[in-house]
CSV table of C-alpha atoms in Angstrom, one decimal:
chain,number,residue,atom,x,y,z
A,1,MET,CA,-49.6,-59.5,-70.6
A,2,ILE,CA,-48.6,-59.1,-66.9
A,3,ALA,CA,-51.3,-57.4,-64.8
A,4,GLU,CA,-50.2,-54.3,-63.0
A,5,PRO,CA,-49.8,-54.8,-59.2
A,6,LYS,CA,-52.8,-53.4,-57.2
A,7,ARG,CA,-51.5,-51.2,-54.4
A,8,ALA,CA,-53.4,-49.7,-51.5
A,9,LEU,CA,-52.2,-46.5,-49.8
A,10,LEU,CA,-52.6,-46.1,-46.1
A,11,VAL,CA,-51.7,-42.8,-44.6
A,12,SER,CA,-51.1,-41.4,-41.1
A,13,PRO,CA,-53.4,-38.4,-40.2
A,14,THR,CA,-50.4,-36.1,-39.7
A,15,ASP,CA,-50.0,-33.2,-42.0
A,16,ASN,CA,-46.7,-34.2,-43.6
A,17,ALA,CA,-48.0,-37.7,-44.3
A,18,GLN,CA,-51.2,-36.3,-45.9
A,19,ASP,CA,-49.1,-34.0,-48.0
A,20,ALA,CA,-46.9,-36.8,-49.2
A,21,ALA,CA,-50.0,-38.9,-50.0
A,22,ALA,CA,-51.4,-36.2,-52.2
A,23,LYS,CA,-48.2,-36.2,-54.3
A,24,LEU,CA,-48.4,-40.0,-54.7
A,25,ARG,CA,-52.0,-39.9,-55.7
A,26,GLU,CA,-51.1,-37.5,-58.5
A,27,ARG,CA,-48.6,-40.0,-59.9
A,28,ARG,CA,-50.6,-43.3,-59.9
A,29,ASP,CA,-54.0,-44.9,-59.2
A,30,TRP,CA,-54.5,-46.7,-55.9
A,31,VAL,CA,-57.1,-49.3,-54.9
A,32,ASP,CA,-59.0,-50.1,-51.7
A,33,LEU,CA,-57.4,-52.4,-49.2
A,34,ASP,CA,-59.8,-55.3,-50.1
A,35,GLN,CA,-58.6,-55.2,-53.7
A,36,ALA,CA,-54.9,-54.8,-53.1
A,37,ASP,CA,-51.9,-57.1,-53.6
A,38,MET,CA,-49.7,-55.0,-51.3
A,39,VAL,CA,-49.7,-51.9,-49.2
A,40,VAL,CA,-47.7,-48.6,-49.1
A,41,ALA,CA,-47.9,-47.0,-45.6
A,42,LEU,CA,-46.9,-43.4,-45.0
A,43,GLY,CA,-46.2,-42.3,-41.4
A,44,GLY,CA,-43.9,-43.2,-38.5
A,45,ASP,CA,-43.2,-46.4,-36.6
A,46,GLY,CA,-46.5,-46.1,-34.6
A,47,PHE,CA,-48.5,-45.9,-37.8
A,48,MET,CA,-46.6,-48.9,-39.2
A,49,LEU,CA,-47.5,-50.9,-36.1
A,50,GLN,CA,-51.1,-49.9,-36.5
A,51,THR,CA,-51.0,-51.0,-40.2
A,52,LEU,CA,-49.4,-54.4,-39.3
A,53,HIS,CA,-52.1,-55.0,-36.7
A,54,ALA,CA,-54.7,-54.3,-39.3
A,55,MET,CA,-53.0,-56.9,-41.5
A,56,LEU,CA,-53.3,-59.5,-38.7
A,57,GLU,CA,-57.0,-59.0,-38.6
A,58,ARG,CA,-57.4,-59.9,-42.2
A,59,ARG,CA,-57.8,-63.3,-43.8
A,60,ARG,CA,-55.1,-62.5,-46.4
A,61,ILE,CA,-52.0,-60.7,-45.0
A,62,LEU,CA,-50.5,-58.3,-47.5
A,63,PRO,CA,-46.8,-57.2,-47.7
A,64,VAL,CA,-46.2,-53.6,-46.5
A,65,PHE,CA,-43.7,-51.1,-47.9
A,66,GLY,CA,-43.5,-48.2,-45.4
A,67,MET,CA,-42.0,-44.7,-45.9
A,68,ASN,CA,-41.1,-42.6,-43.0
A,69,LEU,CA,-43.0,-39.4,-42.5
A,70,GLY,CA,-42.7,-39.6,-38.7
A,71,THR,CA,-39.8,-39.2,-36.3
A,72,PHE,CA,-37.5,-42.1,-36.1
A,73,GLY,CA,-38.9,-44.5,-38.7
A,74,PHE,CA,-37.0,-47.7,-37.7
A,75,LEU,CA,-39.6,-49.9,-39.4
A,76,MET,CA,-39.8,-47.6,-42.4
A,77,ASN,CA,-38.0,-46.8,-45.6
A,78,GLU,CA,-36.9,-43.3,-46.6
A,79,TRP,CA,-39.6,-41.0,-48.0
A,80,ARG,CA,-39.1,-40.4,-51.7
A,81,GLU,CA,-42.0,-39.9,-54.1
A,82,LYS,CA,-40.0,-40.8,-57.3
A,83,ARG,CA,-39.3,-44.3,-58.7
A,84,LEU,CA,-41.6,-45.9,-56.2
A,85,ASP,CA,-42.4,-48.8,-58.5
A,86,GLU,CA,-38.8,-49.7,-59.0
A,87,ARG,CA,-38.1,-49.5,-55.3
A,88,ILE,CA,-40.9,-51.9,-54.4
A,89,GLU,CA,-39.9,-54.3,-57.2
A,90,GLY,CA,-36.3,-54.4,-55.8
A,91,ALA,CA,-37.3,-54.5,-52.1
A,92,LYS,CA,-36.0,-57.1,-49.8
A,93,VAL,CA,-38.7,-59.1,-47.9
A,94,PHE,CA,-38.5,-59.7,-44.2
A,95,ASP,CA,-40.9,-62.1,-42.4
A,96,VAL,CA,-42.0,-61.0,-38.9
A,97,THR,CA,-43.8,-63.4,-36.7
A,98,PRO,CA,-45.9,-61.8,-34.0
A,99,LEU,CA,-46.3,-62.8,-30.4
A,100,ARG,CA,-49.6,-64.0,-28.9
A,101,MET,CA,-50.5,-62.8,-25.4
A,102,GLU,CA,-53.1,-64.8,-23.5
A,103,VAL,CA,-54.4,-63.1,-20.3
A,104,GLU,CA,-56.7,-64.0,-17.5
A,105,THR,CA,-57.8,-61.1,-15.3
A,106,VAL,CA,-58.5,-61.1,-11.6
A,107,GLU,CA,-62.2,-61.2,-12.4
A,108,GLY,CA,-61.7,-64.3,-14.6
A,109,GLU,CA,-62.0,-62.6,-18.0
A,110,LYS,CA,-59.8,-64.2,-20.7
A,111,VAL,CA,-58.3,-62.1,-23.5
A,112,SER,CA,-55.9,-63.0,-26.4
A,113,LEU,CA,-54.0,-60.3,-28.3
A,114,PRO,CA,-51.2,-60.2,-30.8
A,115,ALA,CA,-48.0,-58.2,-30.4
A,116,ILE,CA,-45.4,-57.4,-33.0
A,117,ASN,CA,-42.9,-55.5,-30.8
A,118,GLU,CA,-43.4,-56.7,-27.3
A,119,VAL,CA,-45.7,-57.8,-24.5
A,120,SER,CA,-45.1,-55.9,-21.3
A,121,LEU,CA,-46.4,-56.2,-17.8
A,122,LEU,CA,-46.5,-52.9,-15.8
A,123,ARG,CA,-47.4,-52.0,-12.2
A,124,GLU,CA,-50.6,-50.0,-12.0
A,125,THR,CA,-49.9,-48.2,-8.7
A,126,ARG,CA,-46.9,-46.8,-6.8
A,127,GLN,CA,-46.3,-50.2,-5.2
A,128,THR,CA,-43.9,-52.5,-7.0
A,129,ALA,CA,-45.2,-55.6,-8.9
A,130,LYS,CA,-44.5,-59.1,-7.7
A,131,LEU,CA,-44.3,-61.6,-10.5
A,132,GLU,CA,-43.7,-65.4,-10.6
A,133,VAL,CA,-41.9,-66.1,-13.9
A,134,ALA,CA,-42.0,-69.5,-15.6
A,135,VAL,CA,-40.5,-70.8,-18.9
A,136,ASN,CA,-42.1,-73.8,-20.5
A,137,ASN,CA,-44.1,-74.5,-17.3
A,138,ARG,CA,-41.0,-74.4,-15.1
A,139,VAL,CA,-40.8,-71.7,-12.5
A,140,VAL,CA,-37.4,-69.9,-13.1
A,141,ILE,CA,-38.0,-66.9,-10.7
A,142,PRO,CA,-40.4,-67.5,-7.8
A,143,GLU,CA,-40.7,-63.8,-7.0
A,144,LEU,CA,-39.5,-60.9,-9.2
A,145,VAL,CA,-40.1,-57.6,-7.5
A,146,CYS,CA,-40.0,-54.9,-10.2
A,147,ASP,CA,-41.9,-52.2,-12.0
A,148,GLY,CA,-42.7,-54.8,-14.7
A,149,ALA,CA,-41.2,-57.2,-17.3
A,150,LEU,CA,-41.5,-57.6,-21.0
A,151,VAL,CA,-41.0,-60.2,-23.8
A,152,ALA,CA,-39.7,-58.7,-27.1
A,153,THR,CA,-39.3,-60.1,-30.6
A,154,PRO,CA,-36.2,-59.3,-32.7
A,155,ALA,CA,-38.1,-56.7,-34.6
A,156,GLY,CA,-39.2,-55.1,-31.3
A,157,SER,CA,-35.9,-55.5,-29.4
A,158,THR,CA,-34.7,-52.0,-30.3
A,159,ALA,CA,-37.8,-50.4,-28.9
A,160,TYR,CA,-39.1,-50.5,-25.3
A,161,ASN,CA,-36.9,-53.6,-24.6
A,162,PHE,CA,-33.7,-51.6,-25.4
A,163,SER,CA,-34.8,-48.7,-23.3
A,164,ALA,CA,-35.2,-51.2,-20.4
A,165,HIS,CA,-31.6,-52.3,-21.0
A,166,GLY,CA,-32.6,-55.5,-22.8
A,167,PRO,CA,-30.5,-57.1,-25.6
A,168,ILE,CA,-30.8,-56.2,-29.3
A,169,LEU,CA,-31.7,-59.4,-31.2
A,170,PRO,CA,-30.7,-59.8,-34.8
A,171,LEU,CA,-33.6,-60.4,-37.2
A,172,GLY,CA,-33.9,-64.0,-38.0
A,173,SER,CA,-32.1,-65.1,-34.8
A,174,ALA,CA,-35.2,-67.1,-33.7
A,175,LEU,CA,-34.8,-65.6,-30.2
A,176,LEU,CA,-36.9,-63.7,-27.7
A,177,ALA,CA,-35.8,-61.3,-25.0
A,178,LEU,CA,-37.2,-61.6,-21.5
A,179,THR,CA,-36.3,-58.3,-19.8
A,180,PRO,CA,-37.2,-57.0,-16.3
A,181,ILE,CA,-38.2,-53.3,-15.9
A,182,SER,CA,-36.5,-51.7,-13.0
A,183,PRO,CA,-35.9,-54.9,-11.0
A,184,PHE,CA,-35.5,-54.6,-7.2
A,185,ARG,CA,-35.2,-58.3,-6.4
A,186,PRO,CA,-33.3,-60.4,-7.6
A,187,ARG,CA,-31.0,-57.4,-7.8
A,188,ARG,CA,-28.5,-58.9,-10.2
A,189,TRP,CA,-31.0,-60.5,-12.6
A,190,ARG,CA,-30.9,-58.6,-15.9
A,191,GLY,CA,-33.0,-60.8,-18.1
A,192,ALA,CA,-32.7,-63.8,-20.4
A,193,ILE,CA,-32.5,-64.7,-24.1
A,194,LEU,CA,-34.8,-67.5,-25.0
A,195,THR,CA,-35.5,-69.5,-28.1
A,196,GLU,CA,-38.6,-68.6,-30.1
A,197,ASN,CA,-40.2,-71.9,-29.1
A,198,ALA,CA,-40.3,-70.8,-25.4
A,199,ARG,CA,-43.6,-70.2,-23.7
A,200,ILE,CA,-43.2,-67.5,-21.0
A,201,SER,CA,-45.7,-67.3,-18.2
A,202,PHE,CA,-46.2,-64.7,-15.5
A,203,ARG,CA,-48.4,-65.1,-12.4
A,204,VAL,CA,-49.1,-61.9,-10.5
A,205,LEU,CA,-48.5,-62.3,-6.8
A,206,ASP,CA,-50.9,-60.4,-4.6
A,207,ALA,CA,-52.7,-59.2,-7.7
A,208,VAL,CA,-55.4,-57.2,-5.7
A,209,LYS,CA,-53.0,-55.2,-3.5
A,210,ARG,CA,-50.4,-54.9,-6.2
A,211,PRO,CA,-52.3,-54.6,-9.5
A,212,VAL,CA,-50.6,-55.2,-12.8
A,213,SER,CA,-51.6,-54.4,-16.4
A,214,ALA,CA,-50.5,-56.3,-19.5
A,215,VAL,CA,-49.9,-54.5,-22.8
A,216,ALA,CA,-49.6,-56.1,-26.3
A,217,ASP,CA,-47.8,-53.3,-28.2
A,218,GLN,CA,-50.4,-50.5,-27.6
A,219,ARG,CA,-53.4,-52.5,-26.3
A,220,GLU,CA,-53.8,-52.8,-22.6
A,221,VAL,CA,-55.6,-55.3,-20.3
A,222,ARG,CA,-55.7,-54.1,-16.7
A,223,ASP,CA,-55.8,-56.1,-13.4
A,224,VAL,CA,-54.3,-59.3,-14.8
A,225,ALA,CA,-53.8,-62.5,-12.8
A,226,THR,CA,-51.8,-64.6,-15.3
A,227,VAL,CA,-50.2,-63.9,-18.6
A,228,HIS,CA,-48.8,-66.4,-21.2
A,229,VAL,CA,-46.6,-65.2,-24.1
A,230,GLU,CA,-45.4,-67.2,-27.1
A,231,ILE,CA,-44.7,-66.9,-30.8
A,232,ASP,CA,-47.8,-67.3,-33.0
A,233,LYS,CA,-46.4,-69.3,-35.9
A,234,SER,CA,-49.8,-69.4,-37.6
A,235,ARG,CA,-49.4,-65.8,-38.9
A,236,THR,CA,-46.5,-64.1,-40.6
A,237,LEU,CA,-46.2,-60.5,-41.6
A,238,LYS,CA,-44.1,-59.4,-44.6
A,239,LEU,CA,-42.2,-56.1,-44.5
A,240,LEU,CA,-40.5,-54.7,-47.6
A,241,PHE,CA,-37.3,-52.7,-47.4
A,242,ASP,CA,-34.9,-51.0,-49.7
A,243,PRO,CA,-31.8,-53.1,-49.8
A,244,GLU,CA,-29.6,-50.2,-48.5
A,245,HIS,CA,-32.0,-49.8,-45.5
A,246,ALA,CA,-32.5,-53.5,-44.7
A,247,LEU,CA,-34.0,-54.1,-41.3
A,248,ASP,CA,-31.4,-56.7,-40.3
A,249,ASP,CA,-28.5,-54.3,-41.0
A,250,ARG,CA,-30.3,-51.5,-39.0
A,251,ILE,CA,-30.7,-53.8,-36.0
A,252,VAL,CA,-27.0,-54.8,-36.1
A,253,MET,CA,-25.9,-51.1,-36.3
A,254,GLU,CA,-28.2,-50.1,-33.4
A,255,GLN,CA,-25.7,-52.1,-31.1
A,256,PHE,CA,-23.0,-49.6,-32.0
A,257,GLU,CA,-24.9,-46.4,-31.3
A,258,VAL,CA,-23.5,-44.4,-28.4
């Protein structure tokens, strides 16, 4: 006899997500996260990121099937309360490998944080940031004068990266996007596409006068001196998608939106 899958239900605090969760709880039993084999997440993209970060903090990473009760829901499936078991059984699995951001602040504090979408450096004051940019320990831009810069994964390339005029990267392309934010000098530099094996480093020039913060998805470290970003191959997240709403197809189609 095959054991029934144990599923945990994680829900955004918004009213519509809570209402949807009440309907699902009437249809089946759910278990605590520590007892689960997989997770159903109800909410928007922000809640999905929150859920995935919670997975990264666990010893055993569980696959996540999200349903959109938010606004855009790029990382989510369509909300439907019926035939959920069949949808999960027929779902397509996508592996997402996060970034690791290693920071040293002006005061010498060292911080390491994961990022699923992107790592971004942002100026903290009205003055532009000045960044030295290196790839695999080779300085490629001695001085980038800008509002900031970011490194995005394929899964995150349609988010902040795309708003900053960075490229959309197909899922599974094994690439990273390095994108400046409002660059002033060099004026013509619009970013680079790098392999997933690249180690990207930023050194903040004049870090006291022109302070810069570093943000891993939604977690910020202020007054940074150096930032190193690379793929963390030791951890892999698993997202489940309906075949008709597969993430790779959605990323491709984003390139044709006008």
